[in-house]
GROMACS .gro file of C-alpha atoms in nm:
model
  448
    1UNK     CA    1  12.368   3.020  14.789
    2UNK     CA    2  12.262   2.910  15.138
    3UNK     CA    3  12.322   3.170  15.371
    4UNK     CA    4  12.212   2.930  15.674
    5UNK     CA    5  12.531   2.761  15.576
    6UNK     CA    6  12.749   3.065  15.652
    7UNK     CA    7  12.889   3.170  15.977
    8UNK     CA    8  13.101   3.453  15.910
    9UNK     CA    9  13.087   3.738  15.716
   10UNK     CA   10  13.357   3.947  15.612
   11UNK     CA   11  13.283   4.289  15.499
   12UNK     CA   12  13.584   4.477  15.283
   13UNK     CA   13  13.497   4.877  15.264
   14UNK     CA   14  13.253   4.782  15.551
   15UNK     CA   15  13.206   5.161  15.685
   16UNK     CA   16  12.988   5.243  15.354
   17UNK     CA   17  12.650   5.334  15.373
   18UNK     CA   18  12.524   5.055  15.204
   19UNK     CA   19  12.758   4.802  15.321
   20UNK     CA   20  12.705   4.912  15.666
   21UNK     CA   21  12.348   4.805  15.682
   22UNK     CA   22  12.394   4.475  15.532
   23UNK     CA   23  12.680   4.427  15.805
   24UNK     CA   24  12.442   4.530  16.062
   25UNK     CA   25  12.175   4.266  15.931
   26UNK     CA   26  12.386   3.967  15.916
   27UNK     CA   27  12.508   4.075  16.331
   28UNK     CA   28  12.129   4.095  16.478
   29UNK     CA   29  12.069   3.791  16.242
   30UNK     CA   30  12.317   3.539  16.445
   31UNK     CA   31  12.638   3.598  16.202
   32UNK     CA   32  12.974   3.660  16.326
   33UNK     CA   33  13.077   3.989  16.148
   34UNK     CA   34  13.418   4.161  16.065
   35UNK     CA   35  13.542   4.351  15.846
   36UNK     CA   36  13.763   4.625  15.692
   37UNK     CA   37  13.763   4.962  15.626
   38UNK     CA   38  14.077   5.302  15.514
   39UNK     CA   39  13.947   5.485  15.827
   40UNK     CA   40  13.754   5.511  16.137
   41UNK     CA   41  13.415   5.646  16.140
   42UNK     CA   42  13.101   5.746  16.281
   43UNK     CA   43  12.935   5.444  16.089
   44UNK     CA   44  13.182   5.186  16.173
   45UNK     CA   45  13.209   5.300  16.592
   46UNK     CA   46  12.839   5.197  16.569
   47UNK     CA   47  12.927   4.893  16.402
   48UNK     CA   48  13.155   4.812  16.618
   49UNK     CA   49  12.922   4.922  16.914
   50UNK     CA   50  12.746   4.606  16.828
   51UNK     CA   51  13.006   4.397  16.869
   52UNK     CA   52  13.185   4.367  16.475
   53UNK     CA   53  13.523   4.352  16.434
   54UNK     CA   54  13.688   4.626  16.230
   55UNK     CA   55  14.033   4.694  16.141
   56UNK     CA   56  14.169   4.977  15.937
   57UNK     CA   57  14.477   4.851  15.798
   58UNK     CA   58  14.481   4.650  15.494
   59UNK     CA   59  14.685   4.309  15.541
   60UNK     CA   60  14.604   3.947  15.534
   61UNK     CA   61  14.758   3.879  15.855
   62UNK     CA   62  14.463   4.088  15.995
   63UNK     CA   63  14.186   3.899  15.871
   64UNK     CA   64  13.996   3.697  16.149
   65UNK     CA   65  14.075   3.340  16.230
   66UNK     CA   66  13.731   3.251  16.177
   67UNK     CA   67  13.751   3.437  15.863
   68UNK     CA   68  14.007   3.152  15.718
   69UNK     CA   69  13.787   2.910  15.712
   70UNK     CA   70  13.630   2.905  15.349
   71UNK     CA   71  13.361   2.665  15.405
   72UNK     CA   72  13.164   2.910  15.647
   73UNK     CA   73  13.298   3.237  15.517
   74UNK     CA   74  13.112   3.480  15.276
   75UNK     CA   75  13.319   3.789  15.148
   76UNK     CA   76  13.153   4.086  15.080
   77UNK     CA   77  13.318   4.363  14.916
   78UNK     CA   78  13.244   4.709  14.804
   79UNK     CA   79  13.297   4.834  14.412
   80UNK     CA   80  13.478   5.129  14.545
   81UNK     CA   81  13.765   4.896  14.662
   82UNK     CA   82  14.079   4.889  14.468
   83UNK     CA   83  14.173   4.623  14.302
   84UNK     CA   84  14.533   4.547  14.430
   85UNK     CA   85  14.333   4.611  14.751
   86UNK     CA   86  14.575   4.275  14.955
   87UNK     CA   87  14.261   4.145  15.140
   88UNK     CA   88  14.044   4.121  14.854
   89UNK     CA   89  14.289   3.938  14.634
   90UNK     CA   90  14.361   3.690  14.908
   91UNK     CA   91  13.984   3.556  14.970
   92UNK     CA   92  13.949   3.591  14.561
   93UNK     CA   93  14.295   3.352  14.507
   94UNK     CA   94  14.235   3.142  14.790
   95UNK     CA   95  13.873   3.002  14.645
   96UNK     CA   96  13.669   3.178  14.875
   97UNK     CA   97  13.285   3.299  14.812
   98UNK     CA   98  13.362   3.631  14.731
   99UNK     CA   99  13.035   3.879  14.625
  100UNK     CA  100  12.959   4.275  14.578
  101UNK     CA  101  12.752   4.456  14.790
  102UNK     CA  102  12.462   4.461  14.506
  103UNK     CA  103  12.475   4.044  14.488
  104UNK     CA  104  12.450   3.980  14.861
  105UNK     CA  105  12.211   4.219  14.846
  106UNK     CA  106  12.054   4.021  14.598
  107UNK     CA  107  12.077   3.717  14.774
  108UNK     CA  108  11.919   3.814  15.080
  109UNK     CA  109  11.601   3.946  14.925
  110UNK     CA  110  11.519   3.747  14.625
  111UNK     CA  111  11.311   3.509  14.869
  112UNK     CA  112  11.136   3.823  14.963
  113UNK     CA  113  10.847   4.046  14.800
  114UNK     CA  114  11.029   4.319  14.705
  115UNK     CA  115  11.014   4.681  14.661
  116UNK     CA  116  11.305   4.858  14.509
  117UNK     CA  117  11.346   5.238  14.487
  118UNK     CA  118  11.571   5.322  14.172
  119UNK     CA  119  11.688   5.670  14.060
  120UNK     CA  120  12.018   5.892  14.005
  121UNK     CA  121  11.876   6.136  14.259
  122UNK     CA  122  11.589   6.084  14.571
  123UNK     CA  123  11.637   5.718  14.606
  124UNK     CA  124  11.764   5.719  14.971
  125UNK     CA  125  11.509   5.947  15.121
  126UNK     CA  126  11.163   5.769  14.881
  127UNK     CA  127  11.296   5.425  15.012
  128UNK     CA  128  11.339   5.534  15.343
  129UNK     CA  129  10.996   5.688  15.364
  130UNK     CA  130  10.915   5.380  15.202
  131UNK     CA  131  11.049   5.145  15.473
  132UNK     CA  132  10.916   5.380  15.750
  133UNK     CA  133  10.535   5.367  15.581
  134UNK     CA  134  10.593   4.961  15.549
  135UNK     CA  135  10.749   4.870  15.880
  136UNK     CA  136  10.389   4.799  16.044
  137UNK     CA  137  10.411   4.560  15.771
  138UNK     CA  138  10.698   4.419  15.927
  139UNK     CA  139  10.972   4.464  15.621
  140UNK     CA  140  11.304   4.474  15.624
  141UNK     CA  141  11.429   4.787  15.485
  142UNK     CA  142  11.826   4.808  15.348
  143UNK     CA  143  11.884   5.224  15.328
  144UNK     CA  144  12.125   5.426  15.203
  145UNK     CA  145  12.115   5.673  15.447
  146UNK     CA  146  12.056   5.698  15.828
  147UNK     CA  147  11.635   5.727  15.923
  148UNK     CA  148  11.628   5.954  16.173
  149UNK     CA  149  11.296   5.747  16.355
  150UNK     CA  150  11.497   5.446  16.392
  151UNK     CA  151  11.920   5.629  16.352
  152UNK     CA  152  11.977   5.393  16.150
  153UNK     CA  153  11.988   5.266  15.786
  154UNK     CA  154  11.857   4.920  15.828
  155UNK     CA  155  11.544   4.893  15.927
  156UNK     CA  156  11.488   4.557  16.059
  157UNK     CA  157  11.166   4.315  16.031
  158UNK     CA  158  11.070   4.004  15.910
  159UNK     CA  159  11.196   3.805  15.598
  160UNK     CA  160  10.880   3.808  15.408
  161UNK     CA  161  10.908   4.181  15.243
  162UNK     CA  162  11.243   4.396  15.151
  163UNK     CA  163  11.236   4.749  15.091
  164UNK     CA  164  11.631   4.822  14.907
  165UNK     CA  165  11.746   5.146  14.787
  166UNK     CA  166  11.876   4.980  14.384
  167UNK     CA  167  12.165   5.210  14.327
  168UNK     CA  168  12.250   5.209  13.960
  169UNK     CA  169  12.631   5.282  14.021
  170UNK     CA  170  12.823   4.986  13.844
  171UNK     CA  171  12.489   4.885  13.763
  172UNK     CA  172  12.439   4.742  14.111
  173UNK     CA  173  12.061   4.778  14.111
  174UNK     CA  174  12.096   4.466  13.767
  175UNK     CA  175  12.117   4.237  14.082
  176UNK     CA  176  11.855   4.258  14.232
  177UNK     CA  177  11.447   4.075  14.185
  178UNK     CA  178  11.190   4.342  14.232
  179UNK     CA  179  10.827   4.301  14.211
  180UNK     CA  180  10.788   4.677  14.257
  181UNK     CA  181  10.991   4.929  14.169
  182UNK     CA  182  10.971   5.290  14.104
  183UNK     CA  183  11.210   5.526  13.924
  184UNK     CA  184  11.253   5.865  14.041
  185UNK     CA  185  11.486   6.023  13.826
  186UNK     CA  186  11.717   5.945  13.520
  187UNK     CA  187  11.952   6.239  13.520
  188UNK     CA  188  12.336   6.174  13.395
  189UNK     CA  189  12.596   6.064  13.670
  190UNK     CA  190  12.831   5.801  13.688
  191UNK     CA  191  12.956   5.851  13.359
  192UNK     CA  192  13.317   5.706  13.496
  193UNK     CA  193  13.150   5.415  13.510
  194UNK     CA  194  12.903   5.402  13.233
  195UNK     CA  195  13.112   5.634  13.017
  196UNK     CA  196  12.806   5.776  12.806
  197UNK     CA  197  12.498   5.872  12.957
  198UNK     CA  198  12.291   5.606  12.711
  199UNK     CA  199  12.437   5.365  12.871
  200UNK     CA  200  12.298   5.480  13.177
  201UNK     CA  201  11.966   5.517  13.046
  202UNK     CA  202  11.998   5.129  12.851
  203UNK     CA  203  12.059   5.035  13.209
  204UNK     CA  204  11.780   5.172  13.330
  205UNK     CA  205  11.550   5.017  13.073
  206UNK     CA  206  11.727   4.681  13.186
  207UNK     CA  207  11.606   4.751  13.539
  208UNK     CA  208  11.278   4.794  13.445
  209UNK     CA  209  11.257   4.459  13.214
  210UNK     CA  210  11.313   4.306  13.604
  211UNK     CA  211  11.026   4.446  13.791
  212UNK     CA  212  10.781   4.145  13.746
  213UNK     CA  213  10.480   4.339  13.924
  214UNK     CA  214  10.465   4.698  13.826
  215UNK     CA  215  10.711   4.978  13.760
  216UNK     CA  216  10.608   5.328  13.898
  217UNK     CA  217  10.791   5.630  13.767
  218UNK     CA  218  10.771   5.987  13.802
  219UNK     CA  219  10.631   6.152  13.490
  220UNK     CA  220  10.798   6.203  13.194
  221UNK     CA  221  11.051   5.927  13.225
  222UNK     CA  222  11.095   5.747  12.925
  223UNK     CA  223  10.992   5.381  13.050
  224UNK     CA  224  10.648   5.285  13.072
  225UNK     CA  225  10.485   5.260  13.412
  226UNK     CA  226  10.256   5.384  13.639
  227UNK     CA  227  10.347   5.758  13.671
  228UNK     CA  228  10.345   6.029  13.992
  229UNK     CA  229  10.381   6.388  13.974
  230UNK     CA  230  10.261   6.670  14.195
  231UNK     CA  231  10.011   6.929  14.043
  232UNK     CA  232   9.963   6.774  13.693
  233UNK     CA  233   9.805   6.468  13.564
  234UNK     CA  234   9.913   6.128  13.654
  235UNK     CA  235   9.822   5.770  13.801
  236UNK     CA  236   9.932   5.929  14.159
  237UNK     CA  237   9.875   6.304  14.138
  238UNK     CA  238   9.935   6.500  14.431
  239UNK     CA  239   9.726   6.852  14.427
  240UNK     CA  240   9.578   7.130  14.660
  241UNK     CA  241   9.885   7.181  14.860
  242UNK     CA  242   9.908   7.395  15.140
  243UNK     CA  243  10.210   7.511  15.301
  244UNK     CA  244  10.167   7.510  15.701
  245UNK     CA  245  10.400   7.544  15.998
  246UNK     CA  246  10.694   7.290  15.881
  247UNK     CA  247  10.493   7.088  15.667
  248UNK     CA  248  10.332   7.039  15.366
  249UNK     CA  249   9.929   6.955  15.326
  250UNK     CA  250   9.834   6.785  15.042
  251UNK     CA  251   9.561   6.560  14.887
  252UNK     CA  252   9.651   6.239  14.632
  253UNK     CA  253   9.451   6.114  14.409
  254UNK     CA  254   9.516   5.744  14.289
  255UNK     CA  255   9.418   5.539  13.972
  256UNK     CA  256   9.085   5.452  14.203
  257UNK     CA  257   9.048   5.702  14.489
  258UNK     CA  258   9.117   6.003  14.659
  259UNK     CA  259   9.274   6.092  14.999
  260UNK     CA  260   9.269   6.442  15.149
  261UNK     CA  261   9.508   6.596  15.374
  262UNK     CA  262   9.773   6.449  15.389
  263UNK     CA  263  10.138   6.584  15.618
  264UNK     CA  264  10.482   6.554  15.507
  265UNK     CA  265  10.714   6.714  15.748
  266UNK     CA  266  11.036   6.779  15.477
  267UNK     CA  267  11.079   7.066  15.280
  268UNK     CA  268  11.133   7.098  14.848
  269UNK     CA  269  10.897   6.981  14.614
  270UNK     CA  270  11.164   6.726  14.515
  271UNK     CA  271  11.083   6.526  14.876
  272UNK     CA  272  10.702   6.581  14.819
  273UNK     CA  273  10.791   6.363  14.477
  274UNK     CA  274  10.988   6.104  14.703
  275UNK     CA  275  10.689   6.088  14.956
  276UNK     CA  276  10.441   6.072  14.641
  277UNK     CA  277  10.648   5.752  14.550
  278UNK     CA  278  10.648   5.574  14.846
  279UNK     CA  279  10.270   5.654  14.859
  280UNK     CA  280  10.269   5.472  14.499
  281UNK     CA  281  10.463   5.209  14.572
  282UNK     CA  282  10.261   5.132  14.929
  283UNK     CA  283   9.940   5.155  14.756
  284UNK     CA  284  10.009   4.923  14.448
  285UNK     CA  285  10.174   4.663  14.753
  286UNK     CA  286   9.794   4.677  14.918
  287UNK     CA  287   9.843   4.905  15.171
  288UNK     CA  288   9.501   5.157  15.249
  289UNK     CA  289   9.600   5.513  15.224
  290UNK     CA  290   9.451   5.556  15.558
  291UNK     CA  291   9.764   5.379  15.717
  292UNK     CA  292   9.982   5.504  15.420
  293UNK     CA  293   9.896   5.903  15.551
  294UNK     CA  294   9.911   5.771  15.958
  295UNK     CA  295  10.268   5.657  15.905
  296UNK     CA  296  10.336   5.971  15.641
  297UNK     CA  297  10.273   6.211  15.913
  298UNK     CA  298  10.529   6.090  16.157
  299UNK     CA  299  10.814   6.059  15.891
  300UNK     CA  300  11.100   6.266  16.032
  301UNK     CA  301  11.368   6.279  15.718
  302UNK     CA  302  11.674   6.122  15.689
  303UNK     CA  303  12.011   6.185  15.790
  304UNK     CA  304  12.225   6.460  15.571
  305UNK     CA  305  11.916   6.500  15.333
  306UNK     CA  306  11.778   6.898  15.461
  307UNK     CA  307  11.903   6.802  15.797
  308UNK     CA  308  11.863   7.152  16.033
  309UNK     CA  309  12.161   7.090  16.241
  310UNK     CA  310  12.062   7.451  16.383
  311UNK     CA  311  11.695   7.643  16.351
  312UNK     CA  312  11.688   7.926  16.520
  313UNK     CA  313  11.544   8.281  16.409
  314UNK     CA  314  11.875   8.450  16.404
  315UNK     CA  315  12.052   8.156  16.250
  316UNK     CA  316  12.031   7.822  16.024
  317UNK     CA  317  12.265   7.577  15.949
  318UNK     CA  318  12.138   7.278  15.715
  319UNK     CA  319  12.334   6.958  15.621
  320UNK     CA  320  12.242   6.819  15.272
  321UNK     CA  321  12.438   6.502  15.085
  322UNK     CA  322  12.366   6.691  14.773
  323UNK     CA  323  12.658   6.609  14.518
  324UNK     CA  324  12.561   6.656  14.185
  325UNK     CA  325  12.408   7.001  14.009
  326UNK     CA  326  12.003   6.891  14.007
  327UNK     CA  327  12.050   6.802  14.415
  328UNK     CA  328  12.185   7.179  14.457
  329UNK     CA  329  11.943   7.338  14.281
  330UNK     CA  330  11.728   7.168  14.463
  331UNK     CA  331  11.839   7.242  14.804
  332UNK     CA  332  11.883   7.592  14.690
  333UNK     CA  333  11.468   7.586  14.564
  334UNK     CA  334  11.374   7.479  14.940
  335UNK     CA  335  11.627   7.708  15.132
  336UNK     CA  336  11.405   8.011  14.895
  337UNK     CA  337  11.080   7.851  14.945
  338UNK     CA  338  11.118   7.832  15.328
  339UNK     CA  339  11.332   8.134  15.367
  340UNK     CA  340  11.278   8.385  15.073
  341UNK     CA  341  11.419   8.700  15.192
  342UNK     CA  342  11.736   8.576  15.342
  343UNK     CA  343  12.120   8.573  15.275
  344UNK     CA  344  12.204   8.203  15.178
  345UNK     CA  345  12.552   8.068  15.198
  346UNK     CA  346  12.679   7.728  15.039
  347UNK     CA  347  12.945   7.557  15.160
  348UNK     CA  348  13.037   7.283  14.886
  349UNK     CA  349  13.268   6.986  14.886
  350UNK     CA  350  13.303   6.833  14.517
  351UNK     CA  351  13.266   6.473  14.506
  352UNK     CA  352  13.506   6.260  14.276
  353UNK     CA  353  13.724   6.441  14.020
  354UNK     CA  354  13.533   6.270  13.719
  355UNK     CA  355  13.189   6.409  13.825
  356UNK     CA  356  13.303   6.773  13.854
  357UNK     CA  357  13.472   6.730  13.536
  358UNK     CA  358  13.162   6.645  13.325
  359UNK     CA  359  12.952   6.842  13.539
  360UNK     CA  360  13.163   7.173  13.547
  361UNK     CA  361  12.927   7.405  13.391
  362UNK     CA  362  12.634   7.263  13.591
  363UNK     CA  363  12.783   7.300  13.895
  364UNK     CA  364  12.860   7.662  13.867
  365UNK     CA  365  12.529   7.775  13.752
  366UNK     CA  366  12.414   7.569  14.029
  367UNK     CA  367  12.610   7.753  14.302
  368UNK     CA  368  12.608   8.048  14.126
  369UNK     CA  369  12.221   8.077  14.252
  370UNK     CA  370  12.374   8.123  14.628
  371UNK     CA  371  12.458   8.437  14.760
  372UNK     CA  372  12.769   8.299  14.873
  373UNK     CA  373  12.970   8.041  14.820
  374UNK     CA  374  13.290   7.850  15.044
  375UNK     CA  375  13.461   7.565  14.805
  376UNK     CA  376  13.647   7.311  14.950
  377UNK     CA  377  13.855   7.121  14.785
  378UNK     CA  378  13.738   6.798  14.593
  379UNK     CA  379  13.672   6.496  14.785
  380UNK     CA  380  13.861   6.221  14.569
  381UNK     CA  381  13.711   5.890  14.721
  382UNK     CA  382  13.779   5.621  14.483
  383UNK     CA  383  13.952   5.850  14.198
  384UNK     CA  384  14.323   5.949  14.147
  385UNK     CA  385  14.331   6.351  14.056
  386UNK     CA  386  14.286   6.473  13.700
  387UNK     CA  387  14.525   6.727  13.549
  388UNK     CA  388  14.320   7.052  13.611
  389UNK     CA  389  14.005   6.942  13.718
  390UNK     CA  390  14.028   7.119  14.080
  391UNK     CA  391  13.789   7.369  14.302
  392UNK     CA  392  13.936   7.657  14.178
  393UNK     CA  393  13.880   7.548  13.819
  394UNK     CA  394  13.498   7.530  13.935
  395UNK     CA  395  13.533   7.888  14.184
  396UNK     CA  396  13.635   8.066  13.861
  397UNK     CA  397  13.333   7.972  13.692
  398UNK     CA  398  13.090   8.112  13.952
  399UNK     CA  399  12.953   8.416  13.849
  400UNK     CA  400  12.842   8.543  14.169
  401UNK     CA  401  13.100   8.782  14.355
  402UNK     CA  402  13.126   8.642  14.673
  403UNK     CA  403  13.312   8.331  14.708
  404UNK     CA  404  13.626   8.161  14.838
  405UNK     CA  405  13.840   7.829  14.831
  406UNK     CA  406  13.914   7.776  15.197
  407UNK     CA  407  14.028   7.438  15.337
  408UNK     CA  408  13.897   7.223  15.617
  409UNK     CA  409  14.053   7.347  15.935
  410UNK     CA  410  13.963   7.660  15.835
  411UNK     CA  411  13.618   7.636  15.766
  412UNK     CA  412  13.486   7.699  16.084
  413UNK     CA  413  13.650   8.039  16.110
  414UNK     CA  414  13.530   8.149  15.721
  415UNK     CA  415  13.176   8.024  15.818
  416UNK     CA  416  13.147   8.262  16.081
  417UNK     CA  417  13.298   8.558  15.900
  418UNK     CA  418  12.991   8.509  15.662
  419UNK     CA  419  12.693   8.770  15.743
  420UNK     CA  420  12.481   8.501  15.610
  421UNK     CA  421  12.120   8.382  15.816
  422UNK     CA  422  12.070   8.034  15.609
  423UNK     CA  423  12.446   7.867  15.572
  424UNK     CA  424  12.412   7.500  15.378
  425UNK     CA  425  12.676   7.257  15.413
  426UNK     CA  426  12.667   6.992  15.050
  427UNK     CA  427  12.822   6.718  14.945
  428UNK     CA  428  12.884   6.330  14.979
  429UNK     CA  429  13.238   6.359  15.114
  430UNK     CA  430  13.371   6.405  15.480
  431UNK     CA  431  13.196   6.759  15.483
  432UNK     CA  432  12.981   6.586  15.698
  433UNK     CA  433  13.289   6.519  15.973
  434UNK     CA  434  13.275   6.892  15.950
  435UNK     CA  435  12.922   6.981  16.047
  436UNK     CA  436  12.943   6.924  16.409
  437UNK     CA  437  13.261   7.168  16.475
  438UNK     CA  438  13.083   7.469  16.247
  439UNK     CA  439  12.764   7.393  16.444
  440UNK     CA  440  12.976   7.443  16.800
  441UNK     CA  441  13.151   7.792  16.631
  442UNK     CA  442  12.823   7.928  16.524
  443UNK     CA  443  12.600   7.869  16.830
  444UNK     CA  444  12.874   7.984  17.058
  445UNK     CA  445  12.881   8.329  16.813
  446UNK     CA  446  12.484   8.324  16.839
  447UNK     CA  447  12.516   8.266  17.201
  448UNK     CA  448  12.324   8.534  17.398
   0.00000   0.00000   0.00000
């Protein structure tokens, strides 16, 4: 494909994460962008802050004159779209070039040296550590989430070296040409699409038959690459570290040297992991660890992943993306590490009706490790419901006491009933519309 040749781009399901930062590529690279998406939102006001056009009601007749013309139109479209989606089947009918997210993706950074972070959880935050440790390098990092040292989940560079979050959801991540990778975890999820979870895992072998330079994984994968792991033997070991003031202290050592205090400002052993394999992945590229630990230290998280939306003493409110039952235990193991003697409350949005189905069990014991626990109900994004998979299914199966469906416009008021210092607010749904008003309630109740 030439994309020189193209001068419009028209994005269906254009407010998504991913989508969203292609979008914004194509815009500050001389394209004329529009695009659709079901409903207003934070991501597509800055979209359109930029000057793409977005409309929120799906019919051909509002699909952009320049749009019409085949010859310099490229179609991007999300998986999540349905199919009798009118838009969609319009472009597809009427001959147009029509591509996923994961092949334009694919497009735009085969040309590129590559580095692709892979992984069912911990993608989005390595490969935006990742992006923020190569940007001196001048790469151009696509994100899944929103950087908080640049707001935003593209970083932009040059053309020469691509950082992408591969997400393995309809095997997206197949599409792409890395010539590093790394693989941070292999736990069960999308099983709607994949069904079984060995297909997941064949799909992750055929990822790693891609990388043409070197594969890093975290130890005890089973795919063979260099390996990472913090406080036990591997190619990149991370060891001696110190817990300071908001940060961790720690010193690597690598397949050929050793670098000693390190910082890494976010919390959880699981992000000292992500940070470990960005540090992997920067090394093998040629990066010295010396700039490796300058750019480390000024690393400042990413949106929604242990975001403190309030830190105070008397009160904490943290927003976390966390959707499936490994990211919950793991925000739960950093709320105890950083705040051990405190009253934690979760406040939990499900995410997709087939997830909480084959997850049930999981999930409870997961929230079941909170002191207390509000359940909203489940966010069904691209699923229709399924005959008793609901929240209450899952509240029955906590076994801790204190808990409670509540629904959104009441959340705010539940939240500040709660007696509880450390409140958490998970999921990947539009709990995180909701952060901002229980923020407001609570600081005006901690008001003094």
């Amino acid at each position: 494909m030439n994309l020189k040749a193209i001068h419009n781009v028209y994005f269906i399901g254009i407010g998504g994460i991913g989508m969203s930062a292609i979008a914004r590529y194509f815009s500050v690279n001389g394209k004329q962008v529009f695009g659709y998406d079901k409903t207003p939102s934070p991501i597509t006001q800055k979209l359109e802050r930029i000057g793409v056009k977005i409309h929120f009601d799906d019919a051909v007749k509002n699909i952009a004159l320049p749009c019409l013309d085949k010859e310099s139109t490229l179609v991007v479209y999300t998986p999540a779209v349905p199919k009798e989606h009118q838009e969609l089947n319009y472009f597809k009918n009427n001959g147009f070039e029509v591509l996923k997210r994961a092949e334009i993706l694919g497009e735009i950074t085969k040309n590129t040296f590559c580095l692709a972070v892979a992984g069912t959880h911990g993608k989005t935050t390595t490969s935006s550590i990742l992006g923020h440790i190569m940007q001196p390098e001048k790469a151009t990092s696509f994100l899944g989430g929103f950087a908080e040292n640049y707001n935003s989940n593209l970083i932009l560079g040059e053309d020469k070296i691509s950082v992408v979050e591969a997400d393995e959801f309809d095997r997206s991540f197949l599409k792409l040409s890395p010539n590093i990778a790394c693989v941070t975890s292999m736990d069960a999820d999308h099983l709607d699409i994949y069904g079984e979870n060995e297909m997941l895992q064949q799909s992750f072998r055929d990822f790693a038959n891609k990388v043409s330079d070197t594969l890093i994984i975290a130890k005890g994968l089973p795919l063979k690459g260099l390996t990472y792991a913090v406080n036990e033997s591997a190619d990149y070991k991370a060891f001696n570290v110190r817990v300071g003031t908001g940060k961790y202290v720690f010193d690597v050592q690598t397949p050929t040297s050793v670098i000693k205090n390190i910082e890494f400002h976010l919390p959880g052993k699981h992000n000292m992991m992500n940070a470990l394999a960005a540090i992997a992945m920067a090394n093998v590229y040629g990066l010295s660890l010396i700039k490796i630990k300058e750019q480390l230290k000024t690393f400042k998280g990413v949106q929604r992943r242990f975001s403190y939306k309030i830190k105070r003493e008397d009160i904490v409110l943290i927003d976390d993306y966390a959707h499936h039952p490994t990211e919950i235990n793991a925000v739960e193991h950093s709320v105890r590490e950083m705040y051990p003697n405190e009253k934690v409350l979760a406040v939990f949005q499900p995410h997709l009706y087939s997830r909480t189905k084959d997850f049930i069990n999981d999930f409870a014991v997961a929230l079941s490790k909170f002191d207390e626990v509000l359940l909203l109900d489940i966010y069904p994004a691209r699923e229709l419901p399924i005959t008793g998979v609901t929240s209450s299914w899952l509240l029955n199966k906590l076994t801790i006491n204190n808990k409670k469906l509540v629904v959104k416009d009441k959340l705010g008021e539940e939240v500040l009933k709660s007696d509880a210092k450390i409140i958490t607010m998970l999921g990947a749904g539009d709990i995180g519309l909701l952060v901002d008003e229980v923020k407001s309630k609570l600081e005006k109740k901690y008001a003094n």
